[in-house]
Short mmCIF file of C-alpha atoms in Angstrom, two decimals:
data_model
loop_
_atom_site.label_atom_id
_atom_site.label_comp_id
_atom_site.label_asym_id
_atom_site.label_seq_id
_atom_site.Cartn_x
_atom_site.Cartn_y
_atom_site.Cartn_z
CA MET A 12 -32.77 -19.46 20.55
CA ARG A 13 -33.38 -20.71 17.06
CA ARG A 14 -32.57 -23.93 15.29
CA VAL A 15 -30.01 -23.35 12.54
CA CYS A 16 -29.09 -26.83 11.30
CA ALA A 17 -28.83 -30.47 12.25
CA LEU A 18 -25.63 -31.69 13.91
CA ASN A 19 -25.37 -34.11 10.97
CA ASP A 20 -25.11 -31.13 8.61
CA LEU A 21 -21.73 -30.30 10.17
CA GLU A 22 -18.41 -31.94 9.41
CA PRO A 23 -15.59 -31.98 11.96
CA GLY A 24 -13.13 -29.17 11.24
CA GLU A 25 -15.49 -27.48 8.80
CA GLY A 26 -17.79 -24.50 8.93
CA LEU A 27 -21.33 -24.09 7.66
CA ARG A 28 -22.64 -20.69 6.59
CA ILE A 29 -26.16 -19.93 7.75
CA ASP A 30 -27.63 -17.43 5.32
CA ASP A 31 -31.06 -16.78 6.72
CA THR A 32 -29.77 -14.49 9.45
CA SER A 33 -28.59 -10.96 8.87
CA PRO A 34 -25.64 -10.78 8.83
CA PRO A 35 -25.01 -14.48 8.09
CA ILE A 36 -23.47 -16.60 10.81
CA ALA A 37 -21.03 -19.51 10.62
CA VAL A 38 -21.43 -22.69 12.64
CA PHE A 39 -18.42 -24.89 13.32
CA LEU A 40 -17.95 -28.41 14.59
CA THR A 41 -14.38 -28.76 15.89
CA GLU A 42 -12.34 -31.94 15.66
CA GLU A 43 -12.83 -32.15 19.43
CA GLY A 44 -16.61 -32.31 18.93
CA THR A 45 -17.60 -28.87 20.22
CA VAL A 46 -20.05 -26.66 18.31
CA HIS A 47 -19.54 -22.88 17.96
CA ALA A 48 -21.30 -20.04 16.18
CA ILE A 49 -19.82 -16.67 15.17
CA ASP A 50 -20.55 -14.03 12.55
CA ASP A 51 -19.61 -15.44 9.14
CA THR A 52 -18.14 -12.25 7.67
CA CYS A 53 -14.52 -11.40 8.45
CA THR A 54 -14.25 -7.98 10.10
CA HIS A 55 -11.47 -6.94 7.72
CA GLN A 56 -12.98 -7.68 4.31
CA ASP A 57 -15.97 -9.48 2.85
CA ALA A 58 -14.91 -13.11 3.25
CA SER A 59 -16.84 -16.10 4.56
CA LEU A 60 -15.23 -17.52 7.70
CA ALA A 61 -17.21 -20.74 7.21
CA ALA A 62 -14.71 -21.49 4.42
CA GLY A 63 -11.79 -20.96 6.79
CA TRP A 64 -9.43 -23.34 8.56
CA VAL A 65 -10.40 -24.54 12.03
CA GLU A 66 -7.64 -25.39 14.47
CA ASP A 67 -7.16 -24.95 18.23
CA CYS A 68 -10.65 -23.50 18.61
CA ARG A 69 -9.85 -20.72 16.14
CA VAL A 70 -10.92 -20.17 12.57
CA GLU A 71 -8.44 -18.66 10.16
CA CYS A 72 -9.98 -16.38 7.54
CA PRO A 73 -9.54 -18.05 4.14
CA LEU A 74 -8.39 -14.80 2.55
CA HIS A 75 -5.84 -12.98 4.69
CA ALA A 76 -5.17 -15.41 7.53
CA SER A 77 -6.34 -13.46 10.55
CA ALA A 78 -7.56 -16.12 12.98
CA PHE A 79 -10.62 -15.53 15.15
CA SER A 80 -11.19 -17.29 18.46
CA LEU A 81 -14.38 -19.35 18.38
CA LEU A 82 -14.71 -18.64 22.12
CA THR A 83 -14.10 -14.88 22.30
CA GLY A 84 -14.25 -13.72 18.66
CA GLU A 85 -10.90 -11.90 19.00
CA ALA A 86 -8.56 -11.75 16.01
CA ASP A 87 -4.95 -12.78 16.62
CA GLN A 88 -3.10 -10.84 13.91
CA PRO A 89 -3.58 -8.27 11.14
CA PRO A 90 -5.19 -7.40 8.90
CA ALA A 91 -8.33 -7.87 11.02
CA ARG A 92 -8.26 -5.90 14.24
CA ARG A 93 -11.88 -6.05 15.46
CA PRO A 94 -13.53 -9.20 16.86
CA VAL A 95 -16.44 -11.05 15.32
CA ARG A 96 -19.53 -11.57 17.44
CA VAL A 97 -19.81 -14.92 19.20
CA HIS A 98 -23.26 -16.48 19.41
CA ARG A 99 -24.29 -19.01 22.06
CA ALA A 100 -24.66 -22.42 20.42
CA GLU A 101 -26.14 -25.58 21.92
CA VAL A 102 -26.97 -29.04 20.64
CA HIS A 103 -30.27 -30.65 21.63
CA ASP A 104 -31.43 -33.98 20.22
CA GLY A 105 -29.12 -33.72 17.25
CA GLU A 106 -30.20 -30.19 16.39
CA VAL A 107 -27.99 -27.09 16.62
CA TRP A 108 -29.57 -24.09 18.34
CA VAL A 109 -28.10 -20.62 18.35
CA GLU A 110 -28.89 -17.49 20.29
CA VAL A 111 -27.81 -14.64 18.06
CA SER A 112 -25.88 -11.94 19.91
CA THR A 113 -27.65 -8.64 20.38
CA ALA A 114 -24.37 -6.72 20.10
CA ALA A 115 -23.75 -4.66 16.97
CA PRO A 116 -21.80 -6.67 14.37
CA ASN A 117 -18.33 -5.52 13.28
CA LEU A 118 -18.85 -5.61 9.54
CA PRO A 119 -15.94 -4.86 7.20
CA PRO A 120 -15.77 -1.61 5.20
CA GLY A 121 -18.14 -1.71 2.24
CA VAL A 122 -20.47 -4.31 3.76
CA THR A 123 -23.79 -3.16 5.14
CA LEU A 124 -26.83 -4.94 6.46
CA PRO A 125 -29.64 -5.22 3.90
CA MET B 4 23.50 -21.32 21.19
CA THR B 5 21.36 -19.31 23.55
CA ALA B 6 21.34 -15.57 23.76
CA SER B 7 19.84 -13.61 26.59
CA ILE B 8 16.62 -11.78 25.89
CA PRO B 9 17.39 -8.18 24.87
CA GLY B 10 16.27 -5.57 27.36
CA SER B 11 15.19 -3.24 24.55
CA VAL B 12 14.32 -3.63 20.88
CA LEU B 13 14.64 -0.94 18.21
CA ILE B 14 12.50 -1.59 15.13
CA VAL B 15 13.50 0.45 12.09
CA GLY B 16 10.42 0.67 9.91
CA ALA B 17 6.78 1.23 10.87
CA GLY B 18 5.19 -0.98 8.23
CA LEU B 19 3.56 -4.37 8.58
CA ALA B 20 6.72 -6.27 9.56
CA GLY B 21 7.70 -3.73 12.21
CA PHE B 22 4.21 -3.51 13.65
CA GLN B 23 3.73 -7.25 13.67
CA LEU B 24 7.05 -7.82 15.41
CA ALA B 25 6.17 -5.38 18.18
CA ALA B 26 2.69 -6.92 18.50
CA THR B 27 4.17 -10.43 18.65
CA LEU B 28 6.62 -9.41 21.36
CA ARG B 29 3.90 -7.79 23.46
CA ARG B 30 1.51 -10.70 22.97
CA SER B 31 4.26 -12.99 24.16
CA GLY B 32 4.60 -11.00 27.37
CA TYR B 33 7.75 -9.06 26.50
CA ASP B 34 7.93 -6.05 28.82
CA GLY B 35 11.18 -4.46 27.65
CA GLU B 36 11.31 -1.19 25.79
CA ILE B 37 10.18 -1.24 22.14
CA GLU B 38 10.90 1.78 19.96
CA ILE B 39 9.66 2.01 16.38
CA LEU B 40 11.14 4.40 13.82
CA GLY B 41 9.07 5.29 10.77
CA ALA B 42 10.02 7.25 7.67
CA GLU B 43 6.42 8.28 7.10
CA PRO B 44 4.44 10.37 9.56
CA HIS B 45 1.71 7.72 9.76
CA ARG B 46 1.16 4.97 12.30
CA PRO B 47 1.42 1.48 10.72
CA TYR B 48 -1.19 0.83 8.08
CA ASP B 49 -2.06 -1.96 5.68
CA ARG B 50 -0.70 -1.48 2.17
CA PRO B 51 -2.51 -4.03 -0.05
CA PRO B 52 -5.71 -1.93 -0.24
CA LEU B 53 -3.71 1.06 -1.57
CA SER B 54 -4.01 -0.32 -5.11
CA LYS B 55 -7.58 -1.52 -4.64
CA GLU B 56 -10.20 -0.71 -1.99
CA PHE B 57 -8.60 2.55 -0.90
CA LEU B 58 -8.66 3.88 -4.47
CA THR B 59 -12.26 2.88 -5.09
CA GLY B 60 -13.32 4.46 -1.81
CA THR B 61 -14.43 1.26 -0.10
CA MET B 62 -11.77 1.72 2.58
CA SER B 63 -10.73 4.94 4.30
CA ALA B 64 -7.33 5.82 5.71
CA HIS B 65 -8.75 5.00 9.14
CA ASP B 66 -9.78 1.55 7.93
CA LEU B 67 -6.17 0.86 6.92
CA GLY B 68 -4.74 1.22 10.43
CA LEU B 69 -3.10 -1.95 11.74
CA ASP B 70 -3.25 -1.05 15.41
CA ASP B 71 -6.33 -1.59 17.53
CA PRO B 72 -7.42 1.88 18.71
CA GLY B 73 -9.07 0.25 21.71
CA ALA B 74 -5.86 -1.46 22.85
CA PRO B 75 -2.98 0.37 21.21
CA LEU B 76 0.43 -1.19 20.97
CA GLN B 77 2.70 -0.25 23.87
CA ALA B 78 5.73 1.17 22.10
CA ARG B 79 7.65 4.42 21.68
CA TRP B 80 7.14 5.96 18.24
CA SER B 81 9.51 8.19 16.29
CA LEU B 82 7.73 8.88 13.03
CA GLY B 83 8.34 11.10 10.03
CA ALA B 84 12.11 10.73 9.74
CA PRO B 85 13.78 8.03 7.64
CA ALA B 86 16.72 6.17 9.13
CA ALA B 87 20.02 7.52 7.83
CA ALA B 88 22.80 5.50 9.46
CA LEU B 89 23.43 2.42 11.57
CA ASP B 90 26.42 2.02 13.86
CA PRO B 91 26.70 -1.73 14.27
CA ALA B 92 29.21 -1.51 17.12
CA THR B 93 26.83 0.33 19.44
CA LEU B 94 23.53 -0.75 17.78
CA THR B 95 22.65 2.90 17.28
CA VAL B 96 20.49 4.25 14.48
CA ARG B 97 20.56 7.90 13.40
CA THR B 98 17.62 9.35 11.52
CA SER B 99 17.51 12.16 8.96
CA THR B 100 16.91 14.67 11.75
CA GLY B 101 20.15 13.67 13.46
CA ALA B 102 18.38 12.05 16.40
CA THR B 103 19.96 8.81 17.62
CA HIS B 104 18.18 5.72 18.87
CA ARG B 105 19.80 2.76 20.56
CA ALA B 106 18.73 -0.64 21.83
CA GLU B 107 20.08 -4.08 22.67
CA ALA B 108 18.62 -5.52 19.49
CA VAL B 109 17.91 -3.77 16.18
CA VAL B 110 15.43 -5.13 13.64
CA LEU B 111 15.60 -3.62 10.15
CA ALA B 112 12.17 -3.53 8.53
CA THR B 113 12.42 -0.58 6.17
CA GLY B 114 10.52 -2.21 3.31
CA CYS B 115 11.03 -1.02 -0.22
CA THR B 116 10.61 2.04 -2.38
CA PRO B 117 8.78 2.07 -5.73
CA ARG B 118 10.82 2.43 -8.88
CA ILE B 119 9.99 5.27 -11.20
CA PRO B 120 10.65 5.56 -14.94
CA ALA B 121 14.23 6.16 -15.98
CA GLY B 122 15.35 9.76 -15.89
CA MET B 123 12.51 10.88 -13.64
CA GLY B 124 12.52 12.11 -10.09
CA PRO B 125 15.35 12.34 -7.60
CA ALA B 126 18.47 10.28 -8.21
CA GLY B 127 18.45 6.91 -6.52
CA ALA B 128 15.42 4.93 -5.52
CA ASP B 129 15.81 5.16 -1.78
CA SER B 130 13.69 8.16 -0.99
CA VAL B 131 10.68 6.89 0.89
CA GLY B 132 7.40 8.70 0.46
CA GLY B 133 8.82 11.08 -2.11
CA GLY B 134 8.45 8.69 -5.01
CA ALA B 135 6.22 10.93 -7.06
CA ALA B 136 8.49 13.97 -6.77
CA GLY B 137 9.77 14.99 -10.18
CA LEU B 138 7.06 13.15 -12.08
CA PRO B 139 4.76 15.17 -14.36
CA GLU B 140 1.33 16.03 -13.05
CA GLY B 141 -0.90 13.07 -13.77
CA ALA B 142 1.82 10.47 -13.11
CA PHE B 143 1.62 8.42 -9.94
CA VAL B 144 3.43 5.72 -8.04
CA LEU B 145 1.86 3.37 -5.51
CA GLY B 146 4.20 2.83 -2.61
CA CYS B 147 2.79 4.57 0.40
CA LEU B 148 -0.39 6.10 1.72
CA ASP B 149 0.42 9.59 0.48
CA ASP B 150 0.94 8.20 -3.04
CA ALA B 151 -2.45 6.51 -2.89
CA VAL B 152 -4.15 9.64 -1.55
CA ALA B 153 -2.84 11.54 -4.57
CA LEU B 154 -4.08 8.91 -7.01
CA ARG B 155 -7.41 8.70 -5.23
CA GLN B 156 -7.90 12.42 -5.73
CA ALA B 157 -7.05 12.21 -9.44
CA ARG B 158 -9.84 12.41 -11.99
CA VAL B 159 -9.69 8.85 -13.31
CA ALA B 160 -13.26 8.64 -14.62
CA GLY B 161 -13.21 9.34 -18.34
CA ALA B 162 -9.39 9.51 -18.48
CA ARG B 163 -6.95 7.60 -20.63
CA VAL B 164 -4.94 5.63 -18.10
CA ALA B 165 -1.59 3.98 -18.79
CA VAL B 166 -0.45 1.45 -16.22
CA LEU B 167 3.28 0.88 -16.36
CA GLY B 168 4.56 -2.51 -15.24
CA GLY B 169 3.48 -6.12 -15.24
CA GLY B 170 3.48 -7.09 -11.57
CA PHE B 171 0.65 -7.55 -9.11
CA ILE B 172 0.37 -3.89 -8.18
CA ALA B 173 0.23 -2.87 -11.84
CA LEU B 174 -2.48 -5.41 -12.64
CA GLU B 175 -4.47 -4.44 -9.57
CA ALA B 176 -4.13 -0.77 -10.44
CA ALA B 177 -5.39 -1.50 -13.96
CA ALA B 178 -8.44 -3.31 -12.61
CA THR B 179 -9.10 -0.49 -10.16
CA ALA B 180 -8.88 2.10 -12.95
CA VAL B 181 -11.58 0.15 -14.82
CA ALA B 182 -13.73 0.14 -11.69
CA ARG B 183 -13.21 3.91 -11.46
CA GLN B 184 -14.59 4.20 -15.01
CA ALA B 185 -11.50 5.24 -16.88
CA ALA B 186 -12.20 5.79 -20.57
CA GLU B 187 -9.39 3.41 -21.48
CA VAL B 188 -6.83 1.46 -19.52
CA THR B 189 -3.65 0.28 -21.23
CA LEU B 190 -1.10 -1.92 -19.53
CA VAL B 191 2.51 -1.47 -20.63
CA ALA B 192 4.85 -4.28 -19.64
CA PRO B 193 8.08 -5.70 -21.02
CA GLU B 194 6.60 -9.21 -20.98
CA SER B 195 4.00 -10.43 -23.46
CA LEU B 196 2.35 -12.39 -20.65
CA PRO B 197 2.65 -10.44 -17.39
CA LEU B 198 3.34 -12.49 -14.24
CA ALA B 199 4.11 -15.66 -16.21
CA GLY B 200 7.54 -15.81 -14.62
CA ARG B 201 6.01 -15.62 -11.19
CA ILE B 202 2.88 -17.79 -11.37
CA GLY B 203 3.36 -19.79 -14.57
CA ALA B 204 1.96 -19.29 -18.06
CA GLU B 205 -1.40 -20.96 -17.37
CA ALA B 206 -2.38 -18.73 -14.45
CA ALA B 207 -0.94 -15.66 -16.17
CA HIS B 208 -3.01 -16.47 -19.23
CA ALA B 209 -6.16 -16.72 -17.11
CA LEU B 210 -5.40 -13.31 -15.58
CA ARG B 211 -4.76 -11.74 -18.95
CA GLU B 212 -8.05 -13.09 -20.28
CA LEU B 213 -9.82 -11.73 -17.21
CA HIS B 214 -8.39 -8.26 -17.84
CA LEU B 215 -9.24 -8.41 -21.55
CA ARG B 216 -12.85 -9.31 -20.72
CA HIS B 217 -13.00 -6.19 -18.56
CA GLY B 218 -11.68 -3.98 -21.32
CA VAL B 219 -8.03 -3.60 -20.28
CA ARG B 220 -5.74 -3.25 -23.31
CA PHE B 221 -2.28 -4.77 -23.40
CA ALA B 222 0.28 -2.70 -25.31
CA PRO B 223 2.80 -4.70 -27.36
CA PRO B 224 5.67 -5.62 -25.02
CA ALA B 225 7.68 -2.50 -24.27
CA ARG B 226 9.84 -0.82 -21.70
CA VAL B 227 9.03 2.61 -20.42
CA HIS B 228 11.53 5.01 -21.85
CA GLY B 229 10.20 8.11 -20.14
CA LEU B 230 7.21 10.36 -19.64
CA SER B 231 6.40 13.39 -21.79
CA ALA B 232 4.73 16.45 -20.34
CA ASP B 233 3.15 19.47 -21.97
CA ALA B 234 4.34 23.04 -21.38
CA GLY B 235 2.26 23.19 -18.21
CA GLY B 236 4.00 20.17 -16.72
CA ARG B 237 1.03 17.87 -17.27
CA LEU B 238 1.53 14.32 -18.48
CA ARG B 239 0.97 14.07 -22.20
CA ALA B 240 2.28 10.64 -23.18
CA VAL B 241 4.33 7.65 -22.10
CA ARG B 242 7.42 7.03 -24.23
CA LEU B 243 7.90 3.36 -25.01
CA GLN B 244 10.67 1.27 -26.43
CA HIS B 245 9.64 -2.05 -27.90
CA ALA B 246 11.74 -5.19 -27.88
CA ASP B 247 12.96 -4.57 -31.47
CA GLY B 248 14.22 -1.13 -30.47
CA ALA B 249 11.36 0.76 -32.10
CA ARG B 250 10.10 3.70 -30.09
CA ALA B 251 6.50 4.77 -29.72
CA GLU B 252 4.33 7.08 -27.69
CA LEU B 253 1.18 6.20 -25.81
CA ARG B 254 -1.05 9.20 -25.17
CA ALA B 255 -2.27 9.23 -21.60
CA ASP B 256 -3.91 11.57 -19.11
CA ILE B 257 -2.84 9.47 -16.17
CA ALA B 258 0.11 7.13 -15.75
CA ILE B 259 0.38 4.76 -12.82
CA CYS B 260 3.85 3.35 -12.25
CA GLY B 261 3.87 -0.23 -11.06
CA LEU B 262 7.45 -0.87 -11.99
CA GLY B 263 8.40 -2.79 -8.88
CA ALA B 264 10.32 -1.59 -5.89
CA ALA B 265 13.85 -1.57 -4.57
CA PRO B 266 14.64 -2.47 -0.96
CA THR B 267 15.15 0.59 1.22
CA THR B 268 18.65 -0.40 2.25
CA GLY B 269 20.89 2.20 0.61
CA TRP B 270 21.40 3.88 3.99
CA LEU B 271 23.04 0.68 5.30
CA ALA B 272 25.97 0.68 2.85
CA GLY B 273 29.30 0.37 4.62
CA THR B 274 27.90 -1.19 7.79
CA GLY B 275 29.28 -4.64 6.99
CA LEU B 276 25.85 -6.09 6.30
CA ALA B 277 25.69 -8.60 3.46
CA PHE B 278 23.24 -7.93 0.61
CA ASP B 279 21.90 -9.94 -2.31
CA GLY B 280 22.01 -8.69 -5.90
CA ALA B 281 18.68 -6.92 -5.47
CA GLY B 282 19.94 -5.01 -2.43
CA ARG B 283 18.07 -7.06 0.17
CA ILE B 284 19.78 -7.82 3.47
CA LEU B 285 20.93 -11.43 3.64
CA CYS B 286 19.70 -13.28 6.73
CA ASP B 287 19.75 -16.79 8.13
CA ALA B 288 16.54 -18.82 8.41
CA ALA B 289 15.55 -16.96 11.58
CA GLY B 290 16.21 -13.41 10.35
CA ARG B 291 19.72 -12.85 11.80
CA THR B 292 21.93 -10.66 9.64
CA SER B 293 25.68 -10.93 9.43
CA LEU B 294 25.97 -8.35 12.24
CA PRO B 295 25.48 -9.45 15.87
CA GLY B 296 22.29 -8.08 17.39
CA VAL B 297 20.92 -6.93 14.02
CA TRP B 298 17.96 -8.68 12.40
CA ALA B 299 15.96 -7.97 9.25
CA ALA B 300 12.36 -8.65 8.26
CA GLY B 301 9.93 -8.04 5.43
CA ASP B 302 10.61 -6.69 1.95
CA CYS B 303 14.11 -5.42 2.78
CA ALA B 304 15.29 -8.90 3.84
CA ASN B 305 16.24 -12.07 2.01
CA TRP B 306 16.13 -15.06 4.32
CA GLU B 307 18.08 -18.25 3.78
CA PRO B 308 15.63 -20.73 2.22
CA SER B 309 14.39 -23.47 4.50
CA GLY B 310 11.59 -26.00 4.67
CA PRO B 311 10.66 -28.97 2.52
CA VAL B 312 11.11 -26.99 -0.72
CA PRO B 313 14.14 -24.79 0.01
CA VAL B 314 13.99 -22.44 -2.95
CA PRO B 315 14.80 -18.73 -2.65
CA ARG B 316 11.84 -16.36 -2.57
CA PRO B 317 11.66 -13.72 -5.29
CA ALA B 318 12.47 -10.11 -4.51
CA GLY B 319 9.43 -7.93 -4.00
CA GLY B 320 8.06 -9.95 -1.13
CA HIS B 321 4.50 -10.44 -0.08
CA TRP B 322 2.36 -9.35 2.82
CA GLN B 323 2.40 -12.73 4.51
CA ASP B 324 6.22 -12.90 4.38
CA ALA B 325 6.38 -9.78 6.55
CA VAL B 326 4.00 -11.31 9.10
CA ASP B 327 5.84 -14.63 9.12
CA HIS B 328 9.26 -12.98 9.43
CA ALA B 329 8.02 -10.99 12.41
CA THR B 330 6.59 -14.08 14.09
CA VAL B 331 9.84 -15.99 13.70
CA ILE B 332 12.07 -13.11 14.85
CA GLY B 333 9.78 -12.49 17.81
CA ALA B 334 10.21 -16.07 18.97
CA ALA B 335 13.96 -15.98 18.37
CA LEU B 336 14.42 -12.71 20.29
CA LEU B 337 12.59 -14.21 23.25
CA GLY B 338 14.97 -17.12 23.31
CA SER B 339 12.62 -19.86 22.25
CA GLY B 340 13.52 -22.04 19.30
CA PRO B 341 12.07 -20.03 16.43
CA PRO B 342 9.45 -21.82 14.33
CA ALA B 343 10.26 -22.59 10.72
CA LEU B 344 9.16 -19.99 8.22
CA PRO B 345 5.87 -21.20 6.71
CA PRO B 346 5.68 -21.74 2.94
CA PRO B 347 4.96 -18.58 0.93
CA TYR B 348 1.40 -17.36 0.62
CA PHE B 349 -0.02 -14.38 -1.25
CA TRP B 350 -3.23 -13.07 -2.66
CA SER B 351 -4.49 -10.48 -5.07
CA GLU B 352 -7.85 -9.19 -6.19
CA GLN B 353 -8.55 -8.07 -9.74
CA HIS B 354 -11.93 -7.30 -11.28
CA GLY B 355 -13.61 -8.81 -8.23
CA VAL B 356 -11.81 -12.14 -8.64
CA ARG B 357 -9.75 -13.24 -5.66
CA LEU B 358 -6.49 -14.90 -6.55
CA GLN B 359 -4.62 -16.81 -3.86
CA ALA B 360 -1.45 -18.85 -4.10
CA ALA B 361 0.40 -20.92 -1.54
CA GLY B 362 3.67 -22.81 -1.61
CA HIS B 363 6.12 -22.58 -4.48
CA LEU B 364 4.66 -22.08 -7.95
CA ILE B 365 7.31 -24.15 -9.70
CA GLY B 366 7.22 -27.25 -11.83
CA HIS B 367 4.20 -28.21 -13.87
CA PRO B 368 0.77 -26.82 -13.01
CA ARG B 369 -2.12 -29.25 -13.31
CA LEU B 370 -5.65 -27.89 -13.71
CA SER B 371 -7.49 -29.40 -10.76
CA ALA B 372 -10.82 -27.58 -11.12
CA GLY B 373 -12.50 -24.72 -12.93
CA GLY B 374 -11.24 -23.04 -16.06
CA ILE B 375 -9.50 -20.07 -17.61
CA GLU B 376 -12.61 -18.61 -19.25
CA THR B 377 -14.63 -18.74 -16.06
CA ALA B 378 -11.81 -17.24 -13.90
CA ASP B 379 -12.38 -19.90 -11.26
CA LEU B 380 -9.44 -22.21 -11.88
CA LEU B 381 -7.53 -24.21 -9.33
CA LEU B 382 -3.98 -25.11 -10.32
CA VAL B 383 -1.78 -27.55 -8.42
CA TYR B 384 1.96 -27.24 -9.13
CA GLU B 385 3.99 -30.43 -9.16
CA LEU B 386 7.71 -31.12 -9.31
CA ASP B 387 9.13 -34.66 -9.40
CA GLY B 388 5.75 -36.09 -8.41
CA GLN B 389 5.44 -33.80 -5.36
CA GLU B 390 2.89 -31.04 -4.93
CA THR B 391 4.84 -27.82 -4.39
CA GLY B 392 2.18 -25.15 -4.63
CA ILE B 393 -1.41 -24.22 -5.41
CA LEU B 394 -3.11 -21.24 -7.05
CA GLY B 395 -6.82 -20.56 -7.03
CA MET B 396 -9.12 -17.94 -8.45
CA ASP B 397 -12.13 -17.53 -6.17
CA ARG B 398 -11.16 -20.79 -4.45
CA PRO B 399 -10.54 -19.67 -0.85
CA ARG B 400 -11.63 -22.92 0.75
CA GLU B 401 -9.45 -25.16 -1.42
CA VAL B 402 -6.34 -22.96 -1.16
CA THR B 403 -6.70 -22.62 2.61
CA ARG B 404 -7.06 -26.37 3.07
CA TRP B 405 -4.02 -27.09 0.93
CA ARG B 406 -1.94 -24.52 2.77
CA ARG B 407 -2.94 -25.36 6.31
CA GLY B 408 -2.85 -29.07 5.65
CA ARG B 409 0.88 -28.68 5.04
CA ALA B 410 1.98 -26.10 7.55
CA ARG B 411 0.21 -25.58 10.82
CA ARG B 412 -0.25 -22.04 11.99
CA PRO B 413 2.68 -21.05 14.23
CA ALA B 414 1.55 -20.95 17.83
CA VAL B 415 1.97 -17.74 19.79
CA VAL B 416 5.02 -17.98 22.03
CA ALA B 417 4.17 -18.60 25.66
CA ALA B 418 4.25 -15.53 27.85
#
């Protein structure tokens, strides 16, 4: 696991993009107080899910409104059809730790890993 | 009023609205028969990239598919034959091949068909997928996948490209032609400020400036009078008629028609359905038509306005309308109180700038952030002291917060 940010860096209902992983991940603090981490890039097109809308443990892509479950990564409606990866996230002593999934990411067309 | 849940559903149209309705029904646990009729031979695919990422090569035809290949939609497909007739008494649809299809509920989701310049192509605008027939070589429309495949194969690099029309598809096609390294791209529209009627003069001005910075030329306001071809049938020029009646020619190697689209409803004449002036099927606020057991969704439908700002939505609907219509009809078919139709939402992408708008773009826009020159503006539209809509350029977070702060995402109906 690796530390990605402090819990204080997160705002309820908002996402934070973590850029120093490849591909970037997004960390969310829900209004209910739970912390989740998924891939930041929408599987449909290059958009940052950290800028999306969090509700009912889902994040809605800020571009085309597919919503991804923060628990399973599944998308609920077009245009996205593939899930994002979900990463295990834990909070210890006010720090957020994430274990990045070893699965292959579902990157959108035109986006490749550096 | 409660109606029993139909034992079978016939969806006429295999576009986004039809696909999304079937997916909504299945996700809600509906186990009756679903049959989907499609005019094109293709399984449902996403159309917005046809004027953008599909043309630049970023997305392939496979990328456009709406269905999940790993968990395909459970439905019966009858593709490649447009619907030809509806018998409202028996809820039976006949296709061009003569085959008949029948169900306990029929949902019309036939979309629309691109308009082509006057005097070109087959009579009437209701031939789906054959929009380019009759046009000179080098002239294209952008309605369906086959249209986009043809334009993708065209030699745009180094060509003189004329884009005909002033709507979103025309502006996107112009930006894409620049990205494909056209020698020159000229937009021909009847308006001096394209899209001003739709998004307001301020936002339209910002878009125009963005296109000018990327080298797009704007012809003096003119209507397309026709296309001229050489002896070999190749496009030579676009014939224009300016507002003062003067005629002119614009030499072009490639012409892309973005002249809007007409609802694909001509085949429904005489059924007793009610239509608006544009030919869209009139529906109540849950998608019911004037015929019992017949519903309509997407671009071919005009729903009764509802919600806090009950203004009619313009013809030539948007992607999100099709999804929202399908969600509402799905709930209504399953007998639950259908959710209210969310406020309008649409997006576009031009020259790498993402434009998004939510709500109703009426009243007076106030510049909330950014600017026209930097193509990063955020406009909030106000009427009688109330915020009615928002438009952002590269402002996904702000637009999403405004939109979702006003209308929660409709929950999936319980199974």
